Short mmCIF file of C-alpha atoms and ligand atoms in Angstrom, two decimals:
data_model
loop_
_atom_site.label_atom_id
_atom_site.label_comp_id
_atom_site.label_asym_id
_atom_site.label_seq_id
_atom_site.Cartn_x
_atom_site.Cartn_y
_atom_site.Cartn_z
CA MET T 5 33.01 41.50 21.99
CA THR T 6 35.31 45.23 22.81
CA SER T 7 36.38 47.25 25.41
CA LYS T 8 34.11 50.59 25.46
CA THR T 9 32.40 51.35 27.77
CA VAL T 10 30.68 53.58 29.05
CA THR T 11 29.91 55.25 31.92
CA LEU T 12 26.39 56.24 33.45
CA THR T 13 25.44 58.22 36.31
CA ASP T 14 22.67 58.47 38.72
CA ASN T 15 21.56 61.81 39.47
CA ALA T 16 19.96 60.77 42.29
CA THR T 17 21.69 59.09 44.09
CA GLY T 18 25.73 60.34 42.57
CA LYS T 19 26.40 56.68 42.57
CA VAL T 20 27.87 55.69 38.83
CA ILE T 21 28.69 52.65 36.89
CA GLU T 22 30.82 51.36 33.75
CA LEU T 23 28.52 49.82 31.27
CA PRO T 24 30.43 47.70 28.33
CA VAL T 25 29.30 47.68 25.52
CA HIS T 26 29.97 45.05 22.96
CA GLN T 27 30.13 45.80 18.74
CA GLY T 28 28.83 43.48 16.59
CA SER T 29 29.74 42.06 13.12
CA HIS T 30 27.44 45.85 11.97
CA GLY T 31 25.12 47.41 12.64
CA PRO T 32 25.16 50.10 16.20
CA ASP T 33 26.90 49.03 19.55
CA CYS T 34 24.89 47.80 22.35
CA ILE T 35 25.03 49.09 25.78
CA ASP T 36 25.17 45.24 28.25
CA ILE T 37 22.12 46.75 30.94
CA ARG T 38 22.41 42.77 32.05
CA THR T 39 23.82 44.80 36.04
CA LEU T 40 22.40 47.87 35.65
CA TYR T 41 19.04 46.12 38.16
CA LYS T 42 21.74 44.64 40.55
CA GLU T 43 23.97 48.11 40.35
CA LEU T 44 21.57 50.66 39.83
CA GLY T 45 17.85 49.15 41.47
CA TYR T 46 16.83 50.01 37.68
CA PHE T 47 14.90 48.97 35.01
CA THR T 48 14.98 50.18 31.14
CA TYR T 49 11.79 50.61 29.77
CA ASP T 50 11.27 49.77 26.00
CA PRO T 51 7.97 49.42 25.09
CA GLY T 52 8.13 47.34 21.54
CA PHE T 53 11.54 47.26 21.58
CA MET T 54 12.32 50.14 20.37
CA SER T 55 16.61 49.91 21.48
CA THR T 56 16.75 46.82 22.98
CA ALA T 57 18.93 43.75 21.38
CA SER T 58 16.67 40.82 23.40
CA CYS T 59 20.15 38.69 21.94
CA SER T 60 23.53 37.62 19.79
CA SER T 61 22.53 36.73 16.65
CA ALA T 62 24.62 35.65 13.26
CA VAL T 63 21.44 34.27 11.74
CA THR T 64 20.51 37.37 9.88
CA PHE T 65 21.81 41.22 9.47
CA ILE T 66 18.92 44.43 7.64
CA ASP T 67 21.06 47.84 7.90
CA GLY T 68 17.01 49.42 7.98
CA ASP T 69 18.69 52.85 7.02
CA GLU T 70 20.84 51.45 4.12
CA GLY T 71 17.63 49.34 2.83
CA THR T 72 20.58 46.33 2.83
CA LEU T 73 19.59 42.30 4.30
CA LEU T 74 21.43 39.84 4.35
CA TYR T 75 21.33 35.99 5.28
CA ARG T 76 24.57 34.45 6.55
CA GLY T 77 26.04 37.56 4.65
CA TYR T 78 24.64 36.66 1.64
CA PRO T 79 23.24 39.58 0.04
CA ILE T 80 18.82 38.54 -0.37
CA GLU T 81 20.12 39.94 -3.92
CA GLN T 82 22.13 37.49 -5.01
CA LEU T 83 19.96 34.88 -3.67
CA ALA T 84 17.57 35.82 -4.48
CA GLU T 85 18.72 35.94 -8.53
CA GLN T 86 21.11 33.26 -8.55
CA SER T 87 20.31 30.13 -5.22
CA THR T 88 17.38 28.29 -4.65
CA TYR T 89 15.17 28.00 -1.54
CA LEU T 90 16.66 24.98 0.14
CA GLU T 91 20.23 26.43 -0.39
CA VAL T 92 19.10 28.77 0.88
CA CYS T 93 17.08 26.41 4.28
CA TYR T 94 21.44 24.85 4.03
CA LEU T 95 22.58 28.07 4.81
CA LEU T 96 20.23 29.66 7.59
CA LEU T 97 20.21 26.35 9.08
CA ASN T 98 23.95 25.64 9.04
CA GLY T 99 25.94 29.95 8.83
CA ASP T 100 27.68 28.83 5.38
CA LEU T 101 26.67 28.00 1.24
CA PRO T 102 25.96 23.89 0.62
CA SER T 103 29.42 21.91 -1.19
CA SER T 104 26.87 20.07 -4.23
CA ASP T 105 26.72 17.22 -2.22
CA GLU T 106 25.77 18.57 1.03
CA LEU T 107 22.75 20.42 -0.95
CA HIS T 108 22.14 17.16 -2.54
CA ASN T 109 22.42 15.16 0.96
CA PHE T 110 20.23 18.20 2.50
CA SER T 111 17.11 17.57 -0.41
CA ARG T 112 16.97 14.68 0.10
CA ILE T 113 16.42 14.17 3.74
CA ILE T 114 13.42 17.03 3.44
CA LYS T 115 12.44 14.31 1.17
CA GLU T 116 12.18 11.96 3.41
CA HIS T 117 10.49 13.37 5.64
CA SER T 118 7.27 14.57 3.57
CA MET T 119 4.97 12.31 5.12
CA MET T 120 2.88 12.93 7.43
CA HIS T 121 1.89 10.33 10.68
CA GLU T 122 -1.60 9.15 8.73
CA ALA T 123 -2.80 10.45 12.71
CA VAL T 124 -2.43 13.98 11.66
CA ARG T 125 -5.48 13.86 9.24
CA GLY T 126 -7.76 13.16 11.50
CA PHE T 127 -7.31 16.75 13.61
CA TYR T 128 -8.28 18.70 10.04
CA ASP T 129 -11.70 17.03 10.51
CA GLY T 130 -12.60 18.89 13.85
CA PHE T 131 -12.44 21.61 12.38
CA ARG T 132 -15.04 23.82 10.45
CA HIS T 133 -14.90 23.86 6.89
CA ASP T 134 -14.98 27.33 7.08
CA ALA T 135 -11.54 27.37 9.07
CA HIS T 136 -9.16 30.14 7.96
CA PRO T 137 -5.67 28.17 6.60
CA MET T 138 -4.42 30.24 9.35
CA ALA T 139 -5.26 28.98 12.31
CA ILE T 140 -5.49 24.99 11.08
CA MET T 141 -2.33 25.92 10.67
CA VAL T 142 -1.34 26.64 14.25
CA GLY T 143 -3.34 23.85 15.26
CA VAL T 144 -1.53 21.47 12.68
CA VAL T 145 1.74 22.43 13.90
CA GLY T 146 1.63 22.47 17.49
CA ALA T 147 -0.03 19.12 16.85
CA LEU T 148 3.15 18.19 16.03
CA SER T 149 3.95 18.23 19.13
CA ALA T 150 2.12 14.94 20.55
CA PHE T 151 3.22 13.10 17.38
CA TYR T 152 7.45 14.12 18.60
CA HIS T 153 7.24 15.70 22.00
CA ASP T 154 9.41 11.84 23.91
CA ALA T 155 11.89 11.89 20.39
CA THR T 156 12.94 15.27 21.09
CA ASP T 157 15.28 16.50 23.53
CA VAL T 158 16.00 19.27 23.07
CA HIS T 159 19.71 20.02 24.30
CA ASN T 160 20.59 17.89 22.29
CA PRO T 161 22.45 18.99 18.90
CA VAL T 162 20.79 15.83 16.55
CA HIS T 163 17.67 14.90 17.88
CA ARG T 164 17.49 19.45 17.18
CA LYS T 165 18.95 18.87 13.14
CA ILE T 166 15.49 16.40 12.84
CA ALA T 167 13.86 18.30 14.35
CA ALA T 168 14.07 21.40 11.17
CA HIS T 169 14.39 19.22 8.93
CA ARG T 170 10.87 17.90 9.73
CA LEU T 171 9.26 21.29 10.01
CA ILE T 172 11.11 22.17 6.60
CA SER T 173 9.91 19.16 5.69
CA LYS T 174 6.08 18.48 6.14
CA MET T 175 5.52 22.45 6.40
CA PRO T 176 4.47 22.34 2.26
CA THR T 177 1.98 18.97 3.52
CA ILE T 178 0.65 21.23 6.68
CA ALA T 179 -0.04 23.91 4.32
CA ALA T 180 -1.73 22.41 1.19
CA TRP T 181 -3.97 20.66 3.13
CA SER T 182 -4.74 23.21 5.24
CA TYR T 183 -6.16 23.94 1.22
CA LYS T 184 -7.85 21.54 0.68
CA TYR T 185 -9.71 21.36 3.43
CA ALA T 186 -11.55 24.29 2.77
CA ASN T 187 -12.10 23.11 -0.44
CA GLY T 188 -13.87 20.47 0.65
CA GLN T 189 -11.28 18.08 -1.84
CA PRO T 190 -8.97 15.25 -1.42
CA PHE T 191 -5.15 15.34 0.43
CA MET T 192 -2.69 14.25 -2.08
CA TYR T 193 0.12 13.42 -1.00
CA PRO T 194 3.89 14.26 -1.22
CA LYS T 195 5.76 13.08 -3.80
CA ASN T 196 9.49 12.72 -3.75
CA ARG T 197 10.15 13.04 -7.65
CA LEU T 198 9.44 17.21 -7.63
CA SER T 199 11.53 20.05 -6.50
CA TYR T 200 10.82 21.36 -2.09
CA THR T 201 8.44 24.22 -3.88
CA GLY T 202 6.58 22.14 -7.29
CA ASN T 203 5.44 19.55 -4.90
CA PHE T 204 3.43 21.98 -2.51
CA LEU T 205 1.70 23.29 -5.92
CA ALA T 206 1.54 19.88 -6.86
CA MET T 207 -0.27 19.35 -3.30
CA MET T 208 -2.28 22.17 -3.35
CA PHE T 209 -3.85 22.41 -7.07
CA GLY T 210 -3.69 18.24 -8.39
CA VAL T 211 -6.34 16.74 -8.17
CA PRO T 212 -6.23 12.60 -7.98
CA THR T 213 -8.17 12.12 -11.10
CA SER T 214 -5.57 13.70 -13.55
CA THR T 215 -2.41 14.67 -13.40
CA TYR T 216 -0.64 17.84 -12.70
CA GLU T 217 2.83 19.78 -13.41
CA PRO T 218 3.46 21.99 -12.01
CA ASP T 219 4.62 25.73 -14.38
CA PRO T 220 8.03 26.04 -14.09
CA ILE T 221 7.48 28.91 -14.26
CA PHE T 222 5.48 29.80 -11.12
CA VAL T 223 7.78 27.22 -9.69
CA ARG T 224 10.62 29.62 -10.04
CA ALA T 225 7.91 32.82 -9.02
CA LEU T 226 6.41 30.84 -5.96
CA ASP T 227 10.12 29.12 -4.63
CA LEU T 228 11.37 33.07 -5.13
CA ILE T 229 8.90 34.36 -2.69
CA LEU T 230 10.24 31.36 -0.57
CA ILE T 231 13.80 33.11 -0.26
CA LEU T 232 12.92 36.25 -0.36
CA HIS T 233 10.03 35.45 3.74
CA ALA T 234 12.90 33.18 4.86
CA ASP T 235 14.41 34.81 7.92
CA HIS T 236 13.94 38.58 8.75
CA GLU T 237 15.94 38.48 12.07
CA GLN T 238 14.18 39.48 15.71
CA ASN T 239 10.68 40.19 13.71
CA ALA T 240 7.77 39.88 16.68
CA SER T 241 6.95 36.22 15.38
CA THR T 242 10.39 35.70 15.76
CA SER T 243 10.59 36.86 18.53
CA THR T 244 8.03 34.81 19.42
CA VAL T 245 10.21 31.04 18.80
CA ARG T 246 12.34 32.24 21.16
CA LEU T 247 10.49 33.32 23.58
CA SER T 248 8.43 30.49 24.26
CA GLY T 249 11.34 27.97 23.17
CA SER T 250 13.47 29.79 25.33
CA SER T 251 11.30 27.39 28.63
CA GLU T 252 12.73 24.85 25.82
CA ALA T 253 9.17 24.21 25.01
CA ASN T 254 8.85 21.68 23.04
CA PRO T 255 10.40 22.44 18.97
CA PHE T 256 6.90 22.53 16.85
CA ALA T 257 4.97 24.05 19.97
CA ALA T 258 7.70 26.57 19.09
CA ILE T 259 6.95 26.67 16.42
CA SER T 260 3.27 26.93 16.43
CA ALA T 261 3.75 29.73 18.77
CA GLY T 262 5.74 31.96 15.86
CA ILE T 263 2.95 30.78 14.01
CA ALA T 264 0.07 32.84 15.38
CA SER T 265 1.76 35.99 15.56
CA LEU T 266 2.85 36.12 11.96
CA TRP T 267 -0.86 35.81 11.13
CA GLY T 268 -1.42 39.30 12.71
CA PRO T 269 -2.29 42.36 10.19
CA LEU T 270 0.89 44.06 11.29
CA HIS T 271 3.42 41.03 10.80
CA GLY T 272 3.03 38.27 7.48
CA GLY T 273 -1.29 38.51 7.72
CA ALA T 274 -0.01 41.65 6.35
CA ASN T 275 0.40 40.51 2.59
CA GLU T 276 -4.07 39.34 2.77
CA LYS T 277 -5.23 42.85 3.37
CA VAL T 278 -3.07 44.29 1.39
CA VAL T 279 -5.37 43.34 -1.75
CA MET T 280 -7.79 43.40 0.22
CA MET T 281 -7.76 47.33 0.16
CA LEU T 282 -6.48 47.26 -3.64
CA GLU T 283 -9.71 45.41 -4.62
CA ASP T 284 -11.22 47.72 -2.49
CA ILE T 285 -9.61 50.94 -4.00
CA VAL T 286 -10.04 48.94 -7.77
CA HIS T 287 -14.61 48.22 -6.46
CA SER T 288 -14.79 51.70 -4.50
CA GLY T 289 -14.82 53.80 -7.49
CA LYS T 290 -12.61 56.53 -5.83
CA THR T 291 -9.93 58.07 -6.25
CA VAL T 292 -5.84 56.37 -4.63
CA GLU T 293 -5.72 59.35 -3.39
CA GLU T 294 -8.87 58.89 -1.26
CA PHE T 295 -6.81 56.13 0.56
CA VAL T 296 -4.02 58.11 1.50
CA GLY T 297 -5.75 61.04 2.20
CA ARG T 298 -7.03 58.39 5.22
CA ALA T 299 -3.94 56.91 4.98
CA LYS T 300 -3.02 60.72 6.77
CA ASP T 301 -5.82 61.34 8.30
CA LYS T 302 -4.98 61.14 12.91
CA ASP T 303 -9.03 60.12 13.85
CA ASP T 304 -9.12 57.28 10.29
CA SER T 305 -7.67 54.20 11.40
CA PHE T 306 -7.79 52.67 8.23
CA ARG T 307 -3.03 52.23 7.22
CA LEU T 308 -2.10 52.04 3.28
CA MET T 309 -1.23 48.05 4.02
CA GLY T 310 2.44 46.62 2.88
CA PHE T 311 4.18 50.04 3.43
CA GLY T 312 6.08 51.35 6.93
CA HIS T 313 9.04 48.70 7.68
CA ARG T 314 9.51 49.45 12.41
CA VAL T 315 13.75 48.56 10.76
CA TYR T 316 13.03 50.10 7.12
CA LYS T 317 13.71 54.42 6.66
CA ASN T 318 14.84 52.80 3.58
CA TYR T 319 13.11 50.92 0.32
CA ASP T 320 13.00 46.91 1.45
CA PRO T 321 15.31 45.66 -1.15
CA ARG T 322 12.08 42.25 -1.09
CA ALA T 323 9.34 44.58 -2.56
CA LYS T 324 12.14 46.09 -4.72
CA ILE T 325 12.94 42.20 -5.81
CA ILE T 326 9.25 40.55 -5.80
CA ARG T 327 8.05 44.42 -8.02
CA GLU T 328 10.61 44.01 -10.36
CA MET T 329 9.37 40.31 -10.14
CA THR T 330 5.86 40.59 -10.80
CA HIS T 331 6.44 42.96 -13.52
CA LYS T 332 8.03 39.95 -14.82
CA LEU T 333 5.26 37.25 -14.02
CA LEU T 334 2.51 39.67 -15.93
CA ALA T 335 4.08 40.07 -18.96
CA GLU T 336 5.20 36.01 -19.04
CA ILE T 337 1.50 34.38 -17.97
CA GLY T 338 0.11 37.22 -20.49
CA GLY T 339 -2.18 39.35 -20.37
CA GLY T 340 -1.55 40.34 -16.54
CA GLU T 341 1.23 43.72 -17.28
CA HIS T 342 -2.37 44.63 -17.25
CA ASP T 343 -4.19 43.59 -13.61
CA PRO T 344 -5.98 46.12 -13.04
CA LEU T 345 -5.03 45.50 -9.16
CA PHE T 346 -0.72 45.19 -9.88
CA GLU T 347 -1.93 49.12 -11.59
CA VAL T 348 -3.46 50.12 -8.67
CA ALA T 349 -0.67 49.41 -7.02
CA LEU T 350 1.61 51.07 -8.41
CA LYS T 351 0.03 54.20 -8.63
CA LEU T 352 -0.70 54.08 -5.06
CA GLU T 353 3.41 53.67 -4.46
CA LYS T 354 4.04 56.43 -6.57
CA ILE T 355 1.58 58.91 -4.89
CA ALA T 356 2.57 57.75 -1.38
CA LEU T 357 6.33 58.32 -2.45
CA GLU T 358 5.62 62.28 -3.39
CA ASP T 359 3.75 63.17 -0.08
CA ASP T 360 4.59 64.45 2.41
CA TYR T 361 3.21 62.68 5.32
CA PHE T 362 4.80 59.64 4.59
CA VAL T 363 8.47 61.36 3.01
CA GLU T 364 9.13 62.50 6.15
CA ARG T 365 7.80 59.00 8.14
CA LYS T 366 10.10 56.74 5.97
CA LEU T 367 7.61 54.98 4.68
CA TYR T 368 8.23 52.48 2.37
CA PRO T 369 6.40 50.00 0.07
CA ASN T 370 7.26 46.02 2.49
CA VAL T 371 7.46 43.00 1.16
CA ASP T 372 3.95 42.66 1.92
CA PHE T 373 3.10 45.19 -0.35
CA TYR T 374 3.02 43.32 -3.87
CA SER T 375 4.02 39.59 -2.75
CA GLY T 376 0.17 39.34 -2.64
CA ILE T 377 -0.15 41.08 -6.41
CA ILE T 378 2.32 37.82 -7.74
CA LEU T 379 0.73 35.41 -5.44
CA ARG T 380 -3.24 35.94 -6.37
CA ALA T 381 -1.47 36.19 -10.47
CA MET T 382 -0.71 32.24 -9.65
CA GLY T 383 -4.13 31.74 -8.21
CA ILE T 384 -3.31 31.71 -4.61
CA PRO T 385 -6.60 32.30 -2.55
CA LEU T 386 -6.42 34.88 -0.70
CA ASN T 387 -6.59 33.27 3.02
CA MET T 388 -3.03 31.19 1.78
CA PHE T 389 -1.59 34.14 1.80
CA THR T 390 0.04 34.47 5.10
CA VAL T 391 0.15 30.84 5.02
CA ILE T 392 2.79 30.45 1.47
CA PHE T 393 4.54 33.11 4.69
CA ALA T 394 4.41 31.06 7.22
CA LEU T 395 5.94 27.87 5.01
CA ALA T 396 8.87 30.58 4.02
CA ARG T 397 9.48 31.70 8.11
CA THR T 398 9.84 28.12 9.51
CA VAL T 399 13.30 28.08 8.24
CA GLY T 400 13.96 31.01 9.43
CA TRP T 401 12.42 30.35 13.48
CA ILE T 402 14.23 27.31 13.38
CA SER T 403 17.40 28.92 12.85
CA HIS T 404 16.89 30.74 14.93
CA TRP T 405 15.49 28.59 18.33
CA ASN T 406 19.03 26.49 17.17
CA GLU T 407 20.71 29.20 17.44
CA MET T 408 19.39 30.18 20.62
CA MET T 409 19.55 26.69 22.82
CA GLN T 410 22.90 25.92 22.35
CA ASP T 411 23.90 29.64 23.06
CA PRO T 412 25.10 29.94 26.16
CA GLU T 413 24.07 32.95 27.73
CA SER T 414 20.82 32.27 26.38
CA ARG T 415 18.24 31.66 29.91
CA ILE T 416 14.54 31.95 29.70
CA GLY T 417 13.08 34.85 28.56
CA ARG T 418 11.65 36.94 31.66
CA PRO T 419 11.24 40.52 30.36
CA ARG T 420 10.09 43.54 33.50
CA GLN T 421 7.72 46.39 33.83
CA LEU T 422 6.76 49.01 34.94
CA TYR T 423 4.21 48.37 37.36
CA ILE T 424 1.45 51.28 37.36
CA GLY T 425 -1.19 49.07 38.97
CA SER T 426 -3.40 49.62 42.84
CA LYS T 427 -0.22 49.77 45.70
CA THR T 428 -1.20 47.36 48.20
CA ARG T 429 -4.83 47.22 49.43
CA ASN T 430 -6.44 45.58 52.43
CA TYR T 431 -8.31 42.84 50.87
CA ILE T 432 -13.07 44.35 51.82
CA PRO T 433 -15.38 41.37 52.85
CA ILE T 434 -17.55 41.46 49.30
CA GLU T 435 -20.62 42.41 52.47
CA ASP T 436 -18.90 45.26 53.48
CA ARG T 437 -18.47 47.24 49.76
N1 CMC O 530 0.24 54.03 6.74
C1 CMC O 530 -0.15 55.52 7.78
N2 CMC O 530 -0.06 55.39 8.07
C2 CMC O 530 1.53 54.99 8.84
C3 CMC O 530 1.30 53.07 8.33
C4 CMC O 530 0.66 53.34 6.99
N3 CMC O 530 1.32 51.93 6.87
N4 CMC O 530 2.95 52.97 9.09
C5 CMC O 530 2.26 53.67 9.40
N5 CMC O 530 2.40 54.82 9.85
C6 CMC O 530 2.61 55.50 10.58
C7 CMC O 530 2.39 56.23 12.37
O1 CMC O 530 0.33 56.15 12.10
C8 CMC O 530 3.06 57.29 12.58
O2 CMC O 530 2.83 57.98 12.30
P1 CMC O 530 2.53 59.32 14.05
O3 CMC O 530 4.28 58.86 14.42
O4 CMC O 530 2.59 60.45 13.58
O5 CMC O 530 1.91 58.65 15.69
C9 CMC O 530 4.62 56.75 12.36
O6 CMC O 530 4.13 56.39 10.89
C10 CMC O 530 4.83 55.55 12.78
O7 CMC O 530 4.78 54.54 13.16
P2 CMC O 530 4.47 53.05 14.41
O8 CMC O 530 3.01 52.29 13.83
O9 CMC O 530 4.85 53.99 14.64
O10 CMC O 530 6.20 52.76 13.51
P3 CMC O 530 5.93 50.10 13.75
O11 CMC O 530 7.48 50.20 13.27
O12 CMC O 530 5.81 50.11 15.33
O13 CMC O 530 5.60 49.89 13.20
C11 CMC O 530 4.42 48.95 11.09
C12 CMC O 530 5.45 49.05 11.46
C13 CMC O 530 4.69 48.42 9.95
C14 CMC O 530 3.87 48.08 12.31
C15 CMC O 530 3.30 49.81 10.84
O14 CMC O 530 4.13 50.92 10.19
C16 CMC O 530 2.25 49.47 10.46
O15 CMC O 530 1.06 49.10 10.85
N6 CMC O 530 2.22 49.34 8.85
C17 CMC O 530 0.91 49.13 7.50
C18 CMC O 530 1.35 47.45 8.27
C19 CMC O 530 2.42 46.06 7.33
O16 CMC O 530 2.10 46.81 6.22
N7 CMC O 530 2.77 45.62 7.68
C20 CMC O 530 3.99 44.22 7.65
C21 CMC O 530 4.72 44.45 8.02
S1 CMC O 530 6.21 44.18 7.16
C22 CMC O 530 6.88 42.69 7.30
C23 CMC O 530 5.94 42.08 8.37
O17 CMC O 530 5.90 41.89 9.93
O18 CMC O 530 5.75 40.43 7.85
#
């Protein structure tokens, strides 16, 4: 925080006020407008939060112009190369990298919580056989609040920590079971001898009749995907978790609200839509140029899925890492280098990046553009892509929720509005209308 201020003159009344300006460790300064309504009687108008910081946070920083992403100050490139998902979880939750003892202890705790109350299994039977796994995720994660409501005092830091551990730990089990349910296969229980990511793959692809050992190449690839999706500051789903949690709601219910928000195609649901779009291009017999033309046509609602971002006006650093990794993984699994979807994706990216429409609007590939190709190469079905995003993002959501719960400036979220409805009018009895 600084002593910098901004002076605001109301031209209508001549009243002048001074507003404090807060300075963060990185990023633009923020004008503190909390007293604006009291002083001048105005609200601010900012649909979609184009210029509004809804909170202060020390978790993640994005520089959208530079294409930089930091978790607790550490560049995503370094974490992707040198860390593991569980270590990143510790970092996001606690603020610093763990010592080896701390990491060992954290991993043990996460493993200990991976089983679910047996009654949770019953929830799955209530869903239609063809339910989208994200619908199941919203329901089952929300249902956890029925199991841990009385045991969760949101003002107690120890309770909050236990809720965080439970969520991170149970998410792979919940996610894998949503897949098993849709496929009519027996649910597999977690195996604590496996790594966090290996365990998830074993619960998804293992069956009771044979032994399944997760392929280390896939384990590393998926771990990297989880690291890259672990947090992304105040995006729609994180802001949803914060807003719903601001009423002191149960954290499992607040995370379920975040999952619902993530599912949308403009947010996490885009990874599924990207692969659908690429398949469409491959099978349509049309050229990539024709699809790019449609994306530019204002009379066509078609958009290039996996392109553009509210914050990044440069290449999304996560997309860069995933593109590199896709090359490697496809080569490692043999023959995959010639995956027609990957070839179309590379062509699409090249054409779009040279096209004036995309250049002028600074539309670059985002994290979802390549992640679907890699998940598909690992044999993960399309409708599980956003589930994997939700699994990874759980630590981000719960870290933000925890930060908000201990922030003395935090209050129940209550946006204002510009009312444009009818002025006051009198009720007319139905027989007189
Ligand atoms: N294809 C074609 N045109 C686009 C695209 C696109 N993918 N994205 C933005 N534009 C155009 C848009 O039509 C607008 O043009 P104009 O100024 O002429 O009206 C301009 O670019 C600005 O777009 P916007 O919709 O005002 O930007 P926004 O910040 O509100 O939306 C976005 C960001 C990510 C929702 C949007 O770029 C989009 O719909 N992208 C496709 C969906 C997608 O890939 N989502 C994943 C986002 S990253 C991961 C995550 O958040 O989970």
